[in-house]
Short mmCIF file of C-alpha atoms in Angstrom, two decimals:
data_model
loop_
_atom_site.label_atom_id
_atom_site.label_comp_id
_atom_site.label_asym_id
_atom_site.label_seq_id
_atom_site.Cartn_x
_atom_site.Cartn_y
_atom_site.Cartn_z
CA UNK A 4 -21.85 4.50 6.32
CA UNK A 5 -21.31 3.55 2.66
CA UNK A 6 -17.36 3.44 1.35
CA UNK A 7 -17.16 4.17 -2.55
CA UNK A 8 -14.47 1.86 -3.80
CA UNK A 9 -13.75 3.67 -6.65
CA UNK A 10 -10.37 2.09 -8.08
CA UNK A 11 -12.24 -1.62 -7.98
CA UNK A 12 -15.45 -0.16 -9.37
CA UNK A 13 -13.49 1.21 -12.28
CA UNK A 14 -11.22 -2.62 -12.52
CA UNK A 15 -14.26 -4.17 -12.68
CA UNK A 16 -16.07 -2.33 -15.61
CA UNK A 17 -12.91 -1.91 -17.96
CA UNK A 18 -12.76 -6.09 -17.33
CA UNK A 19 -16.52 -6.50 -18.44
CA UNK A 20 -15.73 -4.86 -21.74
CA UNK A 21 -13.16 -7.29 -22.53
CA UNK A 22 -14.73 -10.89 -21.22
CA UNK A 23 -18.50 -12.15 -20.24
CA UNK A 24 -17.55 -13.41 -16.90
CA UNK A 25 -15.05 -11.49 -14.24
CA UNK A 26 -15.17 -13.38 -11.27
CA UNK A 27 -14.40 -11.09 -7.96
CA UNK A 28 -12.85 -13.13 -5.30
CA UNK A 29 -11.37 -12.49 -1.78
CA UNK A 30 -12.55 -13.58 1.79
CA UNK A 31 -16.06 -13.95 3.23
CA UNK A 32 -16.72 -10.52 4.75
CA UNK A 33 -14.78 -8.42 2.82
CA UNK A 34 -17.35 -6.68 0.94
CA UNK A 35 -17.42 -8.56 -2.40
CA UNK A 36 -21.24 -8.68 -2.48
CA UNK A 37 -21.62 -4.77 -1.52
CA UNK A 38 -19.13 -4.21 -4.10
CA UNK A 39 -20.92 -6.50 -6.99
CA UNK A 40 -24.00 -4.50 -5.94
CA UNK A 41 -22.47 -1.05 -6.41
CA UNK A 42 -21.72 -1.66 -9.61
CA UNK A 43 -24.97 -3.07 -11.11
CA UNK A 44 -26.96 -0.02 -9.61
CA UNK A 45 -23.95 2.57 -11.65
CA UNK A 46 -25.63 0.65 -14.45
CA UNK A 47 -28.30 3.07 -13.95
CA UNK A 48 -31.51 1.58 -16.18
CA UNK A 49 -30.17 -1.41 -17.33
CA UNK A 50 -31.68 -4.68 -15.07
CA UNK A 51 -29.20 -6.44 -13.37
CA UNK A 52 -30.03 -9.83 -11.67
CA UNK A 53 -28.38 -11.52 -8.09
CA UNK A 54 -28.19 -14.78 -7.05
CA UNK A 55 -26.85 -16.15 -3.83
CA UNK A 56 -25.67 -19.70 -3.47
CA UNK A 57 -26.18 -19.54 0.04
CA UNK A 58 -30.18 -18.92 -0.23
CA UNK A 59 -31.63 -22.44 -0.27
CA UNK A 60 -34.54 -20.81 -2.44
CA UNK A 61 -31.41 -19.59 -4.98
CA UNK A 62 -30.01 -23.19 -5.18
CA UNK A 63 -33.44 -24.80 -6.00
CA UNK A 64 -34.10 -22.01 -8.87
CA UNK A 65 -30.53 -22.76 -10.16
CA UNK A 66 -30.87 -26.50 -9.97
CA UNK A 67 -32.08 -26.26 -14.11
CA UNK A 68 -29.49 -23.03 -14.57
CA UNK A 69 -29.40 -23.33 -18.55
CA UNK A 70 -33.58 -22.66 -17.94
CA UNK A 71 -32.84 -19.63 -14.90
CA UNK A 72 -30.75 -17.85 -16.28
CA UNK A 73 -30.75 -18.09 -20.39
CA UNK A 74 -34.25 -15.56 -20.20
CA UNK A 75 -32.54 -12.84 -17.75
CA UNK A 76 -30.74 -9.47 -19.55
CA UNK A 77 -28.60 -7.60 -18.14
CA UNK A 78 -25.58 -8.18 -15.79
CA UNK A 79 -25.80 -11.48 -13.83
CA UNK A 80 -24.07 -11.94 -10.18
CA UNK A 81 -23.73 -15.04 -8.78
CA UNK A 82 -22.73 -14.73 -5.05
CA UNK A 83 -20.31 -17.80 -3.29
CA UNK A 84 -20.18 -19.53 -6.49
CA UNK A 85 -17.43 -21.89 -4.91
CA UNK A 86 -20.90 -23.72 -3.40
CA UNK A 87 -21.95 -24.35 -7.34
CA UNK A 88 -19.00 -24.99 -9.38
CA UNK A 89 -21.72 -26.89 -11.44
CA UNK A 90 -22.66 -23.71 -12.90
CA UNK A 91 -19.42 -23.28 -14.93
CA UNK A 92 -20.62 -25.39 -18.05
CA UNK A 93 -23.99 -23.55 -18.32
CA UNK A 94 -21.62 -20.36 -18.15
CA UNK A 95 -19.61 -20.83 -20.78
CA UNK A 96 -22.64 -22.12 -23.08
CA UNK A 97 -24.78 -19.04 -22.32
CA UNK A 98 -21.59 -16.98 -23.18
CA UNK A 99 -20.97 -18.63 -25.86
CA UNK A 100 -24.63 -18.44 -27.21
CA UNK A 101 -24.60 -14.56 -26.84
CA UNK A 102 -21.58 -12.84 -26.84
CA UNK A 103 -23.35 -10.01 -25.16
CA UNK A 104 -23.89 -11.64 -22.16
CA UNK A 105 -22.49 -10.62 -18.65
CA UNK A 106 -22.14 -12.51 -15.12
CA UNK A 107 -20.16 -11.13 -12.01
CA UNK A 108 -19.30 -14.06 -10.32
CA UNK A 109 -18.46 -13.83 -6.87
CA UNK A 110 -15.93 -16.35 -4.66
CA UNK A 111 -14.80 -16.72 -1.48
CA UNK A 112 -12.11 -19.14 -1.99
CA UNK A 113 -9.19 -18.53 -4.41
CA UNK A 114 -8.16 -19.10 -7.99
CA UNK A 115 -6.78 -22.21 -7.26
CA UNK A 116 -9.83 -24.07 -4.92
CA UNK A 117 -11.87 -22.83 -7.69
CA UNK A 118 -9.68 -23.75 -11.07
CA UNK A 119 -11.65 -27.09 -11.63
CA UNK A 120 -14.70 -25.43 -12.70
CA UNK A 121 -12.84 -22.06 -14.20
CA UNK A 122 -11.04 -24.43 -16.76
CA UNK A 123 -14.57 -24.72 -18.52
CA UNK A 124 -14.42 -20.52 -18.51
CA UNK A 125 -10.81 -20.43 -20.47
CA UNK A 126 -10.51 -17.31 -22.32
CA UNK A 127 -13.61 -15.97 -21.36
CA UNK A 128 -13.32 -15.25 -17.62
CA UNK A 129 -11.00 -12.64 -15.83
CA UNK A 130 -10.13 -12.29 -12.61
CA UNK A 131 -10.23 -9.94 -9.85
CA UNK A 132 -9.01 -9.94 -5.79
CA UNK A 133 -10.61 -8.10 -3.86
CA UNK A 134 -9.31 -7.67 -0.13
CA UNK A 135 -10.42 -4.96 3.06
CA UNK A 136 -10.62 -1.73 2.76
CA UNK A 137 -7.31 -0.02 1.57
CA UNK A 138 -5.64 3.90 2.60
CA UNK A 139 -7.11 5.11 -0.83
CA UNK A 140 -11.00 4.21 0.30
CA UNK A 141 -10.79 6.03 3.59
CA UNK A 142 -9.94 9.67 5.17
CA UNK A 143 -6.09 10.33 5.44
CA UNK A 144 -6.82 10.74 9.57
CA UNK A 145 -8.17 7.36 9.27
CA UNK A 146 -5.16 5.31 8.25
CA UNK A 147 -4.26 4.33 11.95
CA UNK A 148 -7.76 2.49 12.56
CA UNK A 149 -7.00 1.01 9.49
CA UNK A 150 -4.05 -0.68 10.41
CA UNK A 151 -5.05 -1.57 13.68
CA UNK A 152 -8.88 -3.10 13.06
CA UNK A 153 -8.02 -4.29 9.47
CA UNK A 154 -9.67 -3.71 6.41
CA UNK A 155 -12.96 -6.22 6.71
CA UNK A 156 -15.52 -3.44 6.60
CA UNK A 157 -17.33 -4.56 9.49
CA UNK A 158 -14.36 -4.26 11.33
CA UNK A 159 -13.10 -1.01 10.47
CA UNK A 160 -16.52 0.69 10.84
CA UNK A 161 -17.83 -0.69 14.00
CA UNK A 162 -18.65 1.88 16.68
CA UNK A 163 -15.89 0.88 19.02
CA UNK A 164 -12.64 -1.08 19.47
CA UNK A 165 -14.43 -3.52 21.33
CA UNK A 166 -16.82 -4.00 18.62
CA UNK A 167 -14.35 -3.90 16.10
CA UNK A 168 -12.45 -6.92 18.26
CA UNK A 169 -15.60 -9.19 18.64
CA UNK A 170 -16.51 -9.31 15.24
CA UNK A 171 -13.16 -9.92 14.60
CA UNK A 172 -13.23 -12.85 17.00
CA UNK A 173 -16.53 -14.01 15.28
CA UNK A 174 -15.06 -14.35 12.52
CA UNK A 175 -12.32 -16.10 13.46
CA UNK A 176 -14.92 -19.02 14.90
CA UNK A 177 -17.13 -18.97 12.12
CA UNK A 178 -13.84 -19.54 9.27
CA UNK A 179 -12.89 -22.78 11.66
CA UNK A 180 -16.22 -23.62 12.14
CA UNK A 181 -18.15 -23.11 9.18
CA UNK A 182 -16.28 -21.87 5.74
CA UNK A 183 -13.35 -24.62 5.76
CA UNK A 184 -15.68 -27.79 6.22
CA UNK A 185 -18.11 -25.78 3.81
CA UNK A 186 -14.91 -25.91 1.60
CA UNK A 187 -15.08 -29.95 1.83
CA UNK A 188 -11.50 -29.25 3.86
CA UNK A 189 -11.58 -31.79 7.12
CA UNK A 190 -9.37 -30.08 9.44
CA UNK A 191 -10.24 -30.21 12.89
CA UNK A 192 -11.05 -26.84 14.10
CA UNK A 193 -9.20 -26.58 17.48
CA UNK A 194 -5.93 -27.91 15.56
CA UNK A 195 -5.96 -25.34 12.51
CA UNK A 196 -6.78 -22.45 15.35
CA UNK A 197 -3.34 -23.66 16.99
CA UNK A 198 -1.80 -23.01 13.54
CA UNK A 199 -3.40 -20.02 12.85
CA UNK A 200 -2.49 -18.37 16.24
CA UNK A 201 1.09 -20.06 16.35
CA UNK A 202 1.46 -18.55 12.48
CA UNK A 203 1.13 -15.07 13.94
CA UNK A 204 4.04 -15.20 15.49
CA UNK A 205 5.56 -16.21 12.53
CA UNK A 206 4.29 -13.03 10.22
CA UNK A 207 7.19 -11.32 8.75
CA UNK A 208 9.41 -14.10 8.92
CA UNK A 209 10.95 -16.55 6.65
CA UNK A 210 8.84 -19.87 6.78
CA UNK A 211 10.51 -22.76 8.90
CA UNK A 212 7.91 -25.75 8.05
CA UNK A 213 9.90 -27.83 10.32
CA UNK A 214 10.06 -25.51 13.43
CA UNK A 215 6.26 -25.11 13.15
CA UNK A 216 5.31 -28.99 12.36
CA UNK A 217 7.70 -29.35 15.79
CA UNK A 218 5.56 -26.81 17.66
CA UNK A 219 2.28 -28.53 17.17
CA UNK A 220 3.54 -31.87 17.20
CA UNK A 221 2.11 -32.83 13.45
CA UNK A 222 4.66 -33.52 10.11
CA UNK A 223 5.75 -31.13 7.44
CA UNK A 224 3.24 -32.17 5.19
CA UNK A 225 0.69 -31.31 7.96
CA UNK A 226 1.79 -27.87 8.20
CA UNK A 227 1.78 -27.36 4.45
CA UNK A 228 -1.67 -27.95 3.90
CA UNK A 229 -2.78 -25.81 6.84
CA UNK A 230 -0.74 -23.19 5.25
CA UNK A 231 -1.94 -24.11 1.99
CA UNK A 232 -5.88 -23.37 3.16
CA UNK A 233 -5.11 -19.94 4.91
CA UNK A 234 -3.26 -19.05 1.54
CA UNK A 235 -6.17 -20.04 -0.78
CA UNK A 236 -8.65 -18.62 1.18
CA UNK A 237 -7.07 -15.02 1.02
CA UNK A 238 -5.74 -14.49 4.95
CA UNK A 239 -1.89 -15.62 4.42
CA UNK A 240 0.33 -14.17 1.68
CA UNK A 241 3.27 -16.34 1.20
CA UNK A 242 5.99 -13.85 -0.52
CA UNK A 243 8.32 -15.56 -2.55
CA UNK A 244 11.80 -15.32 -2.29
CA UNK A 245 13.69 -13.96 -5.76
CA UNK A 246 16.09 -16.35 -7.34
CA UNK A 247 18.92 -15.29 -10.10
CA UNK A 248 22.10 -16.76 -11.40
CA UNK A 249 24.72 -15.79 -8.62
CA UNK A 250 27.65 -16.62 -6.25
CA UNK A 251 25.49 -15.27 -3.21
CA UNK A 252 23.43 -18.27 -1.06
CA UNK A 253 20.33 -17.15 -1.42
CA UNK A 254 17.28 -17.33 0.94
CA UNK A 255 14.85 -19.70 -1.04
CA UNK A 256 11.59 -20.35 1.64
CA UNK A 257 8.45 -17.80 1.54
CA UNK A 258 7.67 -15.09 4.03
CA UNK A 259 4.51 -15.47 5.75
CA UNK A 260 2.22 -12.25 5.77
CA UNK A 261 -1.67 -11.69 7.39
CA UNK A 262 -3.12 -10.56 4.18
CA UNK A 263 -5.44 -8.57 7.48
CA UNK A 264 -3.59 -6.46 9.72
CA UNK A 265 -6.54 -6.37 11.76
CA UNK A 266 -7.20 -10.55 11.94
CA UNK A 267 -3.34 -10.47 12.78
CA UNK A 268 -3.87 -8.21 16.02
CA UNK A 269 -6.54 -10.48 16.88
CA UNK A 270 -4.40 -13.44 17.32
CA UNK A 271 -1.74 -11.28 18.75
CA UNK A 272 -4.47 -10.31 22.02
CA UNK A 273 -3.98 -6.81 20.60
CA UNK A 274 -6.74 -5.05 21.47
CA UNK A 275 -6.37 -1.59 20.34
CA UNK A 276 -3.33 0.99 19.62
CA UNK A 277 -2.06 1.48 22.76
CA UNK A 278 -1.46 -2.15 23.35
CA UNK A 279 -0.17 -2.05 19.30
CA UNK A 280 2.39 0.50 20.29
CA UNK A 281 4.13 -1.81 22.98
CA UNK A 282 3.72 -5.19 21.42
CA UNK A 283 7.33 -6.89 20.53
CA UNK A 284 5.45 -7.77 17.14
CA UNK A 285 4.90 -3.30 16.41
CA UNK A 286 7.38 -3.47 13.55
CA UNK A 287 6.25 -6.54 11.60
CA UNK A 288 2.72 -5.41 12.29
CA UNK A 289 3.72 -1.98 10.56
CA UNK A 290 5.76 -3.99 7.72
CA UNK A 291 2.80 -6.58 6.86
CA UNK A 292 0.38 -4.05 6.72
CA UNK A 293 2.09 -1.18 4.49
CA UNK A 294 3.51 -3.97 2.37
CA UNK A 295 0.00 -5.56 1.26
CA UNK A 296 -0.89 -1.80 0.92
CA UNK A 297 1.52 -1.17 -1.59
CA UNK A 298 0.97 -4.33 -3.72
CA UNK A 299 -2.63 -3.21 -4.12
CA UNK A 300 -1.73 0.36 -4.42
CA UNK A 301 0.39 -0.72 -7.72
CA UNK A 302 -2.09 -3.39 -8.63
CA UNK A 303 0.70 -5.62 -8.50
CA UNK A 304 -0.23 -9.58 -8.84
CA UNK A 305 0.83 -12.62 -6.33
CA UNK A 306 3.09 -13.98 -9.37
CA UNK A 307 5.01 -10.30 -10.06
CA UNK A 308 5.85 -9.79 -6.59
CA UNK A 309 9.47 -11.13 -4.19
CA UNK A 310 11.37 -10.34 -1.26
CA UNK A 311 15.21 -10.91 -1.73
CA UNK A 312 17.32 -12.04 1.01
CA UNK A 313 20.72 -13.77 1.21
CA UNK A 314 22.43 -15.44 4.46
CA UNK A 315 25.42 -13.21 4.88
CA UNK A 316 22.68 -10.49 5.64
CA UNK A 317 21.42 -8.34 2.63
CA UNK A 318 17.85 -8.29 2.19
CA UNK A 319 15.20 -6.39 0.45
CA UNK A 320 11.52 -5.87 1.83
CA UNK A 321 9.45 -5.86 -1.89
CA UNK A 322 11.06 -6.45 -5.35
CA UNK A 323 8.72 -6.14 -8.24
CA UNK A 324 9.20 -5.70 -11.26
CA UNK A 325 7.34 -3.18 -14.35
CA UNK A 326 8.05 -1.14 -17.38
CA UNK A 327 11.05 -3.74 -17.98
CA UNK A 328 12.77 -2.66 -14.47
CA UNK A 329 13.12 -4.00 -11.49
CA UNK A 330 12.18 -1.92 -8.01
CA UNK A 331 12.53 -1.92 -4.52
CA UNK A 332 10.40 -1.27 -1.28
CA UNK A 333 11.68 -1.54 2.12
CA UNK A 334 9.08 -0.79 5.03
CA UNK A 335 10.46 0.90 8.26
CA UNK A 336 8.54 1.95 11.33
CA UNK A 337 10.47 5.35 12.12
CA UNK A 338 9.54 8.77 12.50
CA UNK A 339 12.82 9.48 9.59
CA UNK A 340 14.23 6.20 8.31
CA UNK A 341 17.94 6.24 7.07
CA UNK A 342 19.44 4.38 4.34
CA UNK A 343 21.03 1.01 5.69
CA UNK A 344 24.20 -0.77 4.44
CA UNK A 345 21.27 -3.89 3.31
CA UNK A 346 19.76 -1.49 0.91
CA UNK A 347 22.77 -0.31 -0.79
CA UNK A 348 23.59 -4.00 -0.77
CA UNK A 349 20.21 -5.01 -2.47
CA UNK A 350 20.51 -1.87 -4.78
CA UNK A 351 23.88 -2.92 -6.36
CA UNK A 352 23.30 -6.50 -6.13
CA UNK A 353 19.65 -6.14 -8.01
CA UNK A 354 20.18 -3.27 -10.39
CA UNK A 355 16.85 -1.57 -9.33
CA UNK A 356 15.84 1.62 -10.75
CA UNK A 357 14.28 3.39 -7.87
CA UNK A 358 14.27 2.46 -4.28
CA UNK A 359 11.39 3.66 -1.91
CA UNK A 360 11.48 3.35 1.85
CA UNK A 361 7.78 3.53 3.34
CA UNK A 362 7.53 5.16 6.81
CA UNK A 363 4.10 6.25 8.76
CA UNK A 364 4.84 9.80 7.46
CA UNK A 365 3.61 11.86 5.08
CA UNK A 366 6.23 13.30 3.49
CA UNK A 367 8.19 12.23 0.72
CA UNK A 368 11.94 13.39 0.26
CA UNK A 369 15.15 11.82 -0.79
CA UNK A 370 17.78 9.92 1.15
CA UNK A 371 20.32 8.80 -1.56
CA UNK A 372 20.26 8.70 -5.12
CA UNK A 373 17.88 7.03 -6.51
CA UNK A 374 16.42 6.20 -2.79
CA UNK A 375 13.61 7.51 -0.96
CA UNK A 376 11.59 7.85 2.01
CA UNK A 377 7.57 8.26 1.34
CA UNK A 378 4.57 7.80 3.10
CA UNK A 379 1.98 4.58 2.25
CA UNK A 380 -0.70 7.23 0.47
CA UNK A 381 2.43 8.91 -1.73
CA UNK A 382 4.24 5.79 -3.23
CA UNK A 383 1.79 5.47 -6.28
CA UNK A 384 1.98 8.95 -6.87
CA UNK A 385 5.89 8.83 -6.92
CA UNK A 386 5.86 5.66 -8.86
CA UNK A 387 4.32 7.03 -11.96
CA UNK A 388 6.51 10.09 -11.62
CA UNK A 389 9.50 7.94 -11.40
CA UNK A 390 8.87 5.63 -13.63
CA UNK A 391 7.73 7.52 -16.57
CA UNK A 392 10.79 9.90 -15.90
CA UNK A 393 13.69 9.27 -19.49
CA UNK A 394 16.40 9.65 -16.81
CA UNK A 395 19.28 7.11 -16.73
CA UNK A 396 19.16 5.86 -13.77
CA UNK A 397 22.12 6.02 -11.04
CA UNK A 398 23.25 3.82 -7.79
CA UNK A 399 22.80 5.37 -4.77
CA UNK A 400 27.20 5.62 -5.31
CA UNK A 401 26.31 7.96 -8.05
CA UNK A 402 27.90 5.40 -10.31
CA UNK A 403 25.53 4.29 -13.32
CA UNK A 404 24.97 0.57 -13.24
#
């Protein structure tokens, strides 16, 4: 079974038109190279040409790349291109050369563990993350599996839970065992799987580097660069904390995320629903996973998105901001979630516009002014509707702000 990513697909052409090189990154497995594939065969006639870094036979060819690749036409795709950051020079002078030139570069490591060799691609290179599969790229019936296998499209399409969970588990090995030395990281495997697993417990919650460094018996700078290698390589999201002139102490350490609901569940010994529906962790499970839904739902970037959070107790869930306002999510797993005193708190403190609560439902209705309860597949829908709307916008008091 193929899964048409359509939304990426469409990212990825409308960046070609604008710069020679896109590079589509995200974690091994998550379907970058059946992605990169989809699109040169929409291409229809015109040749397209794939090289992976991970073929010996690929690496010898590209050993002379200004002599491989200057002769090809057509779109170019280099696959784990973090293995040949060499390449970048001969990049940006066959770019340079020919303007019409295209390469989909493909990465399994982030922005940052590849930025040395992107510097050479500045103003000519755009980039795109690519994660699982999200709610949008399967049926609406499907959205439980989702949550509960992950999106890694092996994963979510295996025949059985048990399936799903040993590939899951594979992977797990083969990330401490293989990609992070392959990454010229030296981190003993056994130690970072301690993290890893110990981090789990952790997901929802605001970082404590010293709590954790305690735990495993290794220093706060330890723990940072752990943290710092399951960030860049796409499987933690560290949401920063929103800071603004006020009175208020403010909450000023990350929250830790799984980027992979599924990879989460994993580490939890969650083997399937049932067991998802009476684990302690249910609720942060629910949040972690709607949340990264909803920041790829909106397209929304690492650097455009906060939680907000101060120590006498108001907090919000999501704060972004777009269209020069700033909004809210809050994610609650109830069958109909009521408006808290926290989110009038973070309504009047903030200023936002529109306030969404996301609940496993469907429908979407509202709660206050300017608040509302919708389901994960609605909120993009409402979004647009909301903010395109003239309206002044109101507190949920009814008083304008």
């Amino acid at each position: 079974m193929e899964i048409i990513r359509v939304k990426e697909l469409q990212t990825i052409e409308e960046k070609l038109r604008g710069v020679p090189v896109v590079a589509l990154l995200g974690p091994r497995q998550c379907g970058k190279t059946t992605l990169a594939l989809q699109y040169a065969h929409r291409l229809g006639e015109k040749a397209f040409h794939h090289f992976d870094c991970e073929d010996p036979r690929v690496v010898e060819r590209l050993s002379n790349p200004m002599l491989t690749l200057e002769p090809l036409e057509g779109l170019v795709i280099i696959d784990e291109i973090q293995r040949r950051p060499d390449l970048f020079p001969a990049l940006r002078v066959l770019v340079d050369r020919d303007v019409s030139r295209r390469f989909l570069i493909l990465g399994s490591a982030s922005r940052d563990l590849i930025a040395q060799g992107s510097e050479t691609l500045a103003g000519r290179i755009s980039f795109v993350e690519l994660g699982g599969f999200a709610i949008r790229d399967v049926k609406p019936e499907e959205y439980r599996r989702l949550w509960v296998r992950g999106g890694f499209p092996r994963s979510f399409l295996a025949e059985s839970e048990d399936a799903s969970l040993s590939w899951r588990e594979d992977f797990v090995r083969t990330f401490l065992e293989r990609d992070v030395p392959n990454l010229g990281i030296r981190v003993p495997a056994l130690q970072l799987r301690r993290f890893w697993t110990m981090l789990s417990h952790y997901h929802g919650q605001v970082l404590n580097v010293s709590e954790l460094g305690r735990s495993l018996g290794v220093s706060d700078t330890a723990v940072r660069h752990y943290l710092d290698i399951l960030t860049g390589t796409f499987l933690i999201r560290q949401l920063q904390p929103w800071f603004y002139n006020t009175t208020k102490r403010l909450v000023k350490r990350p929250k830790i995320y799984f980027r992979d609901s599924g990879l989460l569940h994993t580490l939890l010994t969650v083997r399937d629903e049932s067991d998802l529906l009476y684990h302690p962790r249910l609720g942060a499970s629910w949040e972690g996973f709607a949340l990264e839904q909803v920041i790829r739902h909106l397209g929304l970037h690492d650097e455009e998105v906060f939680f907000w959070a101060v120590h006498t107790g108001g907090e919000l869930d999501l704060l972004f901001h777009a269209r020069g306002k700033p909004w809210g999510v809050e994610f609650k797993y109830a069958e109909a979630p009521a408006v808290s005193a926290s989110m009038h708190s973070a309504f009047r403190e903030l200023g936002l516009a529109h306030l969404w609560v996301v609940y496993p439902g469907k429908e979407t209705y509202p709660l206050d002014t300017n608040i509302s309860a919708t389901g994960l597949s609605g909120l993009e829908q409402e979004f647009q509707r909301i903010a395109a709307s003239p309206k002044k916008g109101t507190g949920p008091a009814g008083k304008d702000r």
